[in-house]
Short mmCIF file of C-alpha atoms in Angstrom, two decimals:
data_model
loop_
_atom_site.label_atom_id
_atom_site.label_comp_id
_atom_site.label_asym_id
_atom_site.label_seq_id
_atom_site.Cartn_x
_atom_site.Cartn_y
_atom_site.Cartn_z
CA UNK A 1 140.80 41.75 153.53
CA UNK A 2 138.51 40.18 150.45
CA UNK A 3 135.53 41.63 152.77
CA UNK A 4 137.07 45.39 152.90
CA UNK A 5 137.93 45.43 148.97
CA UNK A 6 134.23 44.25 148.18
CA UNK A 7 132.53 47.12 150.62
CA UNK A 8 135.29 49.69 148.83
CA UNK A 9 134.27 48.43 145.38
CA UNK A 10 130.38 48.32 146.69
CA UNK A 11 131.25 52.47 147.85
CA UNK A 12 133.01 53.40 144.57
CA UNK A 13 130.07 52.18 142.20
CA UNK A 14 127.42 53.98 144.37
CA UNK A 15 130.27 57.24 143.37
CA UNK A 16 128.98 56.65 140.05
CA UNK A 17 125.56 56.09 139.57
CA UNK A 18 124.94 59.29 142.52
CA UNK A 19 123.82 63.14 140.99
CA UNK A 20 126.87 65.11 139.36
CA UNK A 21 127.57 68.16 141.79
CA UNK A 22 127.85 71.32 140.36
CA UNK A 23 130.28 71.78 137.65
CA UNK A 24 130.47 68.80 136.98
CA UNK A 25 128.87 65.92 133.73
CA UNK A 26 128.06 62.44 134.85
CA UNK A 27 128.97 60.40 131.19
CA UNK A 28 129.81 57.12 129.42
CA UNK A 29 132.89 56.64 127.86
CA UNK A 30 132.28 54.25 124.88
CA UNK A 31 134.60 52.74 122.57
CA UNK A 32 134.21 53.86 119.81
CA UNK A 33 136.18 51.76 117.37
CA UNK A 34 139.52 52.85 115.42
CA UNK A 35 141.35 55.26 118.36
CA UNK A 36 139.06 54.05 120.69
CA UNK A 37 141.10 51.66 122.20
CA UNK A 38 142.49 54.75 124.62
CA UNK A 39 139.70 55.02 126.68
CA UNK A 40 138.94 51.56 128.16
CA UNK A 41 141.19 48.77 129.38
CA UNK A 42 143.40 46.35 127.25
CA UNK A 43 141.96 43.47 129.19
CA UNK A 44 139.98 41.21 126.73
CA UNK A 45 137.15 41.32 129.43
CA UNK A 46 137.21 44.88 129.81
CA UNK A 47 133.43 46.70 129.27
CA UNK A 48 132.56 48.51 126.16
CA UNK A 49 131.91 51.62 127.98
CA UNK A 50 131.97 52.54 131.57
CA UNK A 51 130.24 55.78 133.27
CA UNK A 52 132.73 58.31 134.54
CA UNK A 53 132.62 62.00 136.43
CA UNK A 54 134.51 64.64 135.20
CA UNK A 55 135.03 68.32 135.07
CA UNK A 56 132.83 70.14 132.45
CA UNK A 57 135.55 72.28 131.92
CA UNK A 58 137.75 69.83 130.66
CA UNK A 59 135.10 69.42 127.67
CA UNK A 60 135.02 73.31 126.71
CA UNK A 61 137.48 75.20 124.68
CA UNK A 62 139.90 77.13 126.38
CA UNK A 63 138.99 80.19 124.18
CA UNK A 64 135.46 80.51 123.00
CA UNK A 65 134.12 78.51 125.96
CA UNK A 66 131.87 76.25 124.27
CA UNK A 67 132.02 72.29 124.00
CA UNK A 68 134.84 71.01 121.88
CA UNK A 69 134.79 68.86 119.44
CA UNK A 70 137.15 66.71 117.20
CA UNK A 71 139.72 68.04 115.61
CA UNK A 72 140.73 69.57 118.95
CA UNK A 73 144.61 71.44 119.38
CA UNK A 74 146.36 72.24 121.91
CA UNK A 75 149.51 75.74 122.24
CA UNK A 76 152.58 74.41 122.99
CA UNK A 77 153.34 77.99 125.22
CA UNK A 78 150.93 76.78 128.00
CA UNK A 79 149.21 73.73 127.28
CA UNK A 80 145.65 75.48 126.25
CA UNK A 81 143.69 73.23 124.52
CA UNK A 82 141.05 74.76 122.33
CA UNK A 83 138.86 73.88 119.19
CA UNK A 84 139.65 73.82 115.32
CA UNK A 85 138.14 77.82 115.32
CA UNK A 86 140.58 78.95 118.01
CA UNK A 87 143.40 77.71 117.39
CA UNK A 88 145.07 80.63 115.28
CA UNK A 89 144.54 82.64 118.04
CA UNK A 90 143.43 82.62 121.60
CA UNK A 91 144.94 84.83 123.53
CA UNK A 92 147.50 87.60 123.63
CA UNK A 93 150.77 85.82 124.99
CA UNK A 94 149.98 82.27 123.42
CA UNK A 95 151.00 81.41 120.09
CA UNK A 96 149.38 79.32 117.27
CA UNK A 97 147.91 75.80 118.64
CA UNK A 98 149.30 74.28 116.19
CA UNK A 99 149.30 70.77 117.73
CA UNK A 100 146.79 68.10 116.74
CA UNK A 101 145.32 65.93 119.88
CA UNK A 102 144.61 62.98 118.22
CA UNK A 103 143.74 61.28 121.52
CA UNK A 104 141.44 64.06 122.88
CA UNK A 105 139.59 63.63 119.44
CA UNK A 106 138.42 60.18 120.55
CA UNK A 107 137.40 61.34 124.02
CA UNK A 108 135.39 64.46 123.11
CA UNK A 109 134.32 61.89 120.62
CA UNK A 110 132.50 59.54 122.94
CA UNK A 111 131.97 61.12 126.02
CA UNK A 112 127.87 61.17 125.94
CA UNK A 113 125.53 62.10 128.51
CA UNK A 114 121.96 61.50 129.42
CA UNK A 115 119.53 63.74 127.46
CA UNK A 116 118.35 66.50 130.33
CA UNK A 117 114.59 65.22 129.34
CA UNK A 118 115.29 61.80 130.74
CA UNK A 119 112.62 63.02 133.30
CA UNK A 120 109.61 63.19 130.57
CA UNK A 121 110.81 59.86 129.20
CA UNK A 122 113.83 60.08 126.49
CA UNK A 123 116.19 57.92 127.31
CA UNK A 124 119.27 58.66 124.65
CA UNK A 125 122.42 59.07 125.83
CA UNK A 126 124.23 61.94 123.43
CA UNK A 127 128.04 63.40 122.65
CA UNK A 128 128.14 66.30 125.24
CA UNK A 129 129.29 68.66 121.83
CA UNK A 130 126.03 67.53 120.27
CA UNK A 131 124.14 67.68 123.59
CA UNK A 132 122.30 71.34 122.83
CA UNK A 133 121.38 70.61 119.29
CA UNK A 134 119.62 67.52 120.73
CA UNK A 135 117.87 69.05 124.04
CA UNK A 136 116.03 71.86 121.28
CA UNK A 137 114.91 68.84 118.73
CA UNK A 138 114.05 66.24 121.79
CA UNK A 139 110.89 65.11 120.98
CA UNK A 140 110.40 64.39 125.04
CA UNK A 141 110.83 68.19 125.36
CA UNK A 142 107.86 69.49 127.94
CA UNK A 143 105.44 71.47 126.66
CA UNK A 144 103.74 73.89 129.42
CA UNK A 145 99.49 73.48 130.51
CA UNK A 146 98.22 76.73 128.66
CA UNK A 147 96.40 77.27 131.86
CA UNK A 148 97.58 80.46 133.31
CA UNK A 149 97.00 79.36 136.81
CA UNK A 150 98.70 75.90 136.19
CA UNK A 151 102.48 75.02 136.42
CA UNK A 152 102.20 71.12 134.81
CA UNK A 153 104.77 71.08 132.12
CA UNK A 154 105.18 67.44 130.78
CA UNK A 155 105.59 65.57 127.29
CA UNK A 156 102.33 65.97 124.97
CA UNK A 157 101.51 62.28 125.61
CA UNK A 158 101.20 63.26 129.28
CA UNK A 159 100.04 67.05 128.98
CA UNK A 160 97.14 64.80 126.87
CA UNK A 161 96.30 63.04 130.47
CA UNK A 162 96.75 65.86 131.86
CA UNK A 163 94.33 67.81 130.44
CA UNK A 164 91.83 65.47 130.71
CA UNK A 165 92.38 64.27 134.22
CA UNK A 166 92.85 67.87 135.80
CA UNK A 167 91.56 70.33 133.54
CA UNK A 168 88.46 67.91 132.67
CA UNK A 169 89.35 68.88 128.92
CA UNK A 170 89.87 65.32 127.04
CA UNK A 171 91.08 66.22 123.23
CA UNK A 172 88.67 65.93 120.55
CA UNK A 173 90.41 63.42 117.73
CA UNK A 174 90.99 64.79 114.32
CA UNK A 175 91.38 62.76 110.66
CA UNK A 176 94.43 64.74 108.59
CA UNK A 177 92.35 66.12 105.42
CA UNK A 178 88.86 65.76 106.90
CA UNK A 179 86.84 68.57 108.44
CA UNK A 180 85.67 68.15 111.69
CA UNK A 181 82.70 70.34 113.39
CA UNK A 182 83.19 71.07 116.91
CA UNK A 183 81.07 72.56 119.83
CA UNK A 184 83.34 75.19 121.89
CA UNK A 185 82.76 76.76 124.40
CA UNK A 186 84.09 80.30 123.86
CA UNK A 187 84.67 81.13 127.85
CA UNK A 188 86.64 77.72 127.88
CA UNK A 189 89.37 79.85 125.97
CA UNK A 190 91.41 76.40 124.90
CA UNK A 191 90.41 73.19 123.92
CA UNK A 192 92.75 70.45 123.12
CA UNK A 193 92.40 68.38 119.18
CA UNK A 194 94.95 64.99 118.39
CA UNK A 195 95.64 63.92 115.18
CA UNK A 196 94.76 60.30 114.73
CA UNK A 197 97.03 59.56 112.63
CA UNK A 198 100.51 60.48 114.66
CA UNK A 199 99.19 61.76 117.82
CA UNK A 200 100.17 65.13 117.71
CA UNK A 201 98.42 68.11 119.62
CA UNK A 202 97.19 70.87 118.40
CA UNK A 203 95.53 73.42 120.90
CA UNK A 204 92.26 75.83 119.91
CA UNK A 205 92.43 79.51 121.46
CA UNK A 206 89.54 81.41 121.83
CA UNK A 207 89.44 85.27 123.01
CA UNK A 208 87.57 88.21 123.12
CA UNK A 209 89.09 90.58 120.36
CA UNK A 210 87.04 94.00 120.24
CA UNK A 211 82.94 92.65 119.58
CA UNK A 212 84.52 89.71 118.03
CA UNK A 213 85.84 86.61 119.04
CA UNK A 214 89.36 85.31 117.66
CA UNK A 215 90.37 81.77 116.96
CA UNK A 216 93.48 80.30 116.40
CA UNK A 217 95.37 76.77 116.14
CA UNK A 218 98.76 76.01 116.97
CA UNK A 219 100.48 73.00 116.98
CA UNK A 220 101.81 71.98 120.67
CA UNK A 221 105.77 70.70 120.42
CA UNK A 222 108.70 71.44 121.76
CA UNK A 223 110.01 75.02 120.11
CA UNK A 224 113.16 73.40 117.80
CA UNK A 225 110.86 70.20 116.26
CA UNK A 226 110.36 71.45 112.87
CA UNK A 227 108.37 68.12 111.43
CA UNK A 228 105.71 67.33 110.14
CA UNK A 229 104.33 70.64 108.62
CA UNK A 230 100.32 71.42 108.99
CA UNK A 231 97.99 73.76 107.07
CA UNK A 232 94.84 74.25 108.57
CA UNK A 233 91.34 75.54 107.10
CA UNK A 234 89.41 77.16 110.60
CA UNK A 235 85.41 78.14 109.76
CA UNK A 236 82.25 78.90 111.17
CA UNK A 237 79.04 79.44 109.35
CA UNK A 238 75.37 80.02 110.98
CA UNK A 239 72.20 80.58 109.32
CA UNK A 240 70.96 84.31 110.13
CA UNK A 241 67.29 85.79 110.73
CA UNK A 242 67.12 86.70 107.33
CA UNK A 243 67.56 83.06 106.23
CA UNK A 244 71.25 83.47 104.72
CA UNK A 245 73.95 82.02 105.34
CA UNK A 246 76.60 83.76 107.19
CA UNK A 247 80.65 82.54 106.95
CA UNK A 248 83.92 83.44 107.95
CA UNK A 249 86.79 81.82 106.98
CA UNK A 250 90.61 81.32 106.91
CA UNK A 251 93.47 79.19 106.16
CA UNK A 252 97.05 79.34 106.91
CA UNK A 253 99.87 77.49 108.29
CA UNK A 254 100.08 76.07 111.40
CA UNK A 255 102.67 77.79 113.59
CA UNK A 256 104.42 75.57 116.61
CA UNK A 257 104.32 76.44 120.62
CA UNK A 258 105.93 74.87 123.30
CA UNK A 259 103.32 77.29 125.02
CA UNK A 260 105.79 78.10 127.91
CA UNK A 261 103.88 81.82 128.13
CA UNK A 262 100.65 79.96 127.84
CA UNK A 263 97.95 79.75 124.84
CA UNK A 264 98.49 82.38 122.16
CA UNK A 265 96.59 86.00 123.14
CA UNK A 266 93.98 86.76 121.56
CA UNK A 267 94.66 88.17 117.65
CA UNK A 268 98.34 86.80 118.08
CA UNK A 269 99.54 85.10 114.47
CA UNK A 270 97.17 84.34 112.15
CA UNK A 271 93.39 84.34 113.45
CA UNK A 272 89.88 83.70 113.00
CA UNK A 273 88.05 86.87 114.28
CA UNK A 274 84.01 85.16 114.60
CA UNK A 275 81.39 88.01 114.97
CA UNK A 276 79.22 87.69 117.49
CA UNK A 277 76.22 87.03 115.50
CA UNK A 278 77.87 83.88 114.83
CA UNK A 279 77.55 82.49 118.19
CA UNK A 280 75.14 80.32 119.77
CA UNK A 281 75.09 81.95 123.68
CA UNK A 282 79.12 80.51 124.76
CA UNK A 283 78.95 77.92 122.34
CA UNK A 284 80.50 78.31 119.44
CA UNK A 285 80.00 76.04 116.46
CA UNK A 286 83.70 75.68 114.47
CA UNK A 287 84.92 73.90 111.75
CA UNK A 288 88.20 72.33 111.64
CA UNK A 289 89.98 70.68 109.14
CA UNK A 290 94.13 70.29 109.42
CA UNK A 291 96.46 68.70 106.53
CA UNK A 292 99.42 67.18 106.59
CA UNK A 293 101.77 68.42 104.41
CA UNK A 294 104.37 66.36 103.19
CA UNK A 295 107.55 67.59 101.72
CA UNK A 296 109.17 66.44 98.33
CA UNK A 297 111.74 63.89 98.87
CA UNK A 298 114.66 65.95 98.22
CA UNK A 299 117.99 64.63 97.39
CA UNK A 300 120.43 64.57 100.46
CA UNK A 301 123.52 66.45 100.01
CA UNK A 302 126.95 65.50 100.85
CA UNK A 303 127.75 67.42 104.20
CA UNK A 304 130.72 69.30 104.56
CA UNK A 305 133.54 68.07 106.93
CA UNK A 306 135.07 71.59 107.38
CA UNK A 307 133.80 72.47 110.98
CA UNK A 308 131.71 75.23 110.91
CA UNK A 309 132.11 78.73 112.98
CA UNK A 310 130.89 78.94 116.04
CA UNK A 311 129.19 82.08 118.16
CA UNK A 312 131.31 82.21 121.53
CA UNK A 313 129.84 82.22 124.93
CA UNK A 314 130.58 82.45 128.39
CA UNK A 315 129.68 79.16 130.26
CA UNK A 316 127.17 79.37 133.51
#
């Protein structure tokens, strides 16, 4: 008997830790102090959170279909239980949920699951209602090769390696507030700079545009990271035949691309366009110099606890 309850306790952990099936969250419970006493045992030994499978649609507001979150209600006509937004109404034959669920508040609470970029190395285990606004500000969020013939998507660290074990392309360092001259070669059409200072990529575009040849610089990050901030200064100056110098210019902000549709076309955003004059065969001679800009320290405000309104959505 002790043998066939350790093999059934053996089966029932390997439940756990396997791949939810579809429609359903693998999470952790967690006890989350005051109220949180509900969701794991009284037992002075019991752990401080345990993984569990569930539903998803146990998590999702019967009527706007998205994630709830605390306070939740629930109609006393059928037992819908729906989110602070929907609970005037939400439907045409139930009334006003006028019922607070104190102990659904602690679950929605603290049920978290693993960030979906566990894969490209974040390992943060989130409140499923919070779980979008962290997956578009994960800084582990894979950013695509720009190569149009190349499906590698990875985080920068390893799109970095990537580049220069693959591709042949290692990045060219860069000093925040120091120009930099570099040697391109224009039918290379992207070349890969890191800022020494933090690490982050920024990728170089070259392509034909008319007789000319445009240049841009983006920053390479995951589409919702909105810091640090960059301004850029892009150049390129050659001495002509008739012994004068000869310059183009520009300077502009530095937009962001998680370049999932590859490196930014030619004359896309804000450009460089080089004449041809100004080229040296494919090479072309550029000067780069990239800021950081850092923001005033701004005063944080006191955040609202009034939930905010929601856009509704059907779930997948």
């Amino acid at each position: 008997m002790e043998g066939g309850e350790s093999n059934g306790k053996r089966a029932s952990a390997e439940e756990v830790k396997s791949e939810p099936e579809e429609g359903e969250v693998l999470m952790m419970l967690q006890d989350g102090g005051e109220g949180g006493g509900a969701l794991v045992a009284a037992e002075s030994m019991a752990p401080a959170q345990i993984d569990v499978r569930m539903d998803l649609t146990l998590l999702h507001c019967q009527g706007c279909l998205l994630p709830l979150k605390p306070p939740v209600f629930k109609c006393e006509a059928a037992g819908h239980v729906v989110c602070y937004h929907c609970r005037a109404v939400h439907g045409t034959i139930c009334s006003r949920a006028s019922t607070h669920c104190g102990e659904l508040d602690a679950v929605v609470g603290a049920a978290k699951v693993p960030c979906p970029y566990r894969a490209f190395g974040c390992e943060r285990h989130v409140v499923y209602h919070e779980a979008a606004d962290h997956q578009r500000a994960c800084h582990c969020a894979p950013c695509s090769c720009p190569d149009p013939a190349c499906a590698f998507a990875g985080s920068r660290a390893a799109l970095l390696d990537h580049f220069a074990a693959v591709h042949r392309r290692p990045a060219a360092t860069v000093r925040y507030g120091r120009a930099r001259d570099l040697g391109l070669s224009v039918s290379g059409c992207w070349h890969a700079l890191v800022g020494e200072e933090d690490g982050s990529v920024f990728l170089v575009s070259l392509g034909p545009l008319g007789a000319a040849t445009a240049v841009s610089l983006v920053c390479v990050r995951p589409d919702g990271e909105a810091a640090p901030q960059f301004w850029c200064k892009l150049s390129v100056e050659r001495l002509g035949g008739d012994n004068r110098d000869r310059l183009v210019l520009m300077a502009s902000a530095v937009s962001s691309s998680a370049l999932s549709t590859g490196a930014p076309a030619p004359g896309q955003g804000m450009f460089l366009a080089v004449p041809q004059e100004l080229l040296s065969g494919d090479t072309l001679t550029l000067t780069v110099r990239i800021d950081l800009i850092r923001p005033a320290a701004a005063a944080a405000a006191p955040k609202s606890t009034t939930p905010q309104p929601r856009t509704a959505r059907r779930m997948q």
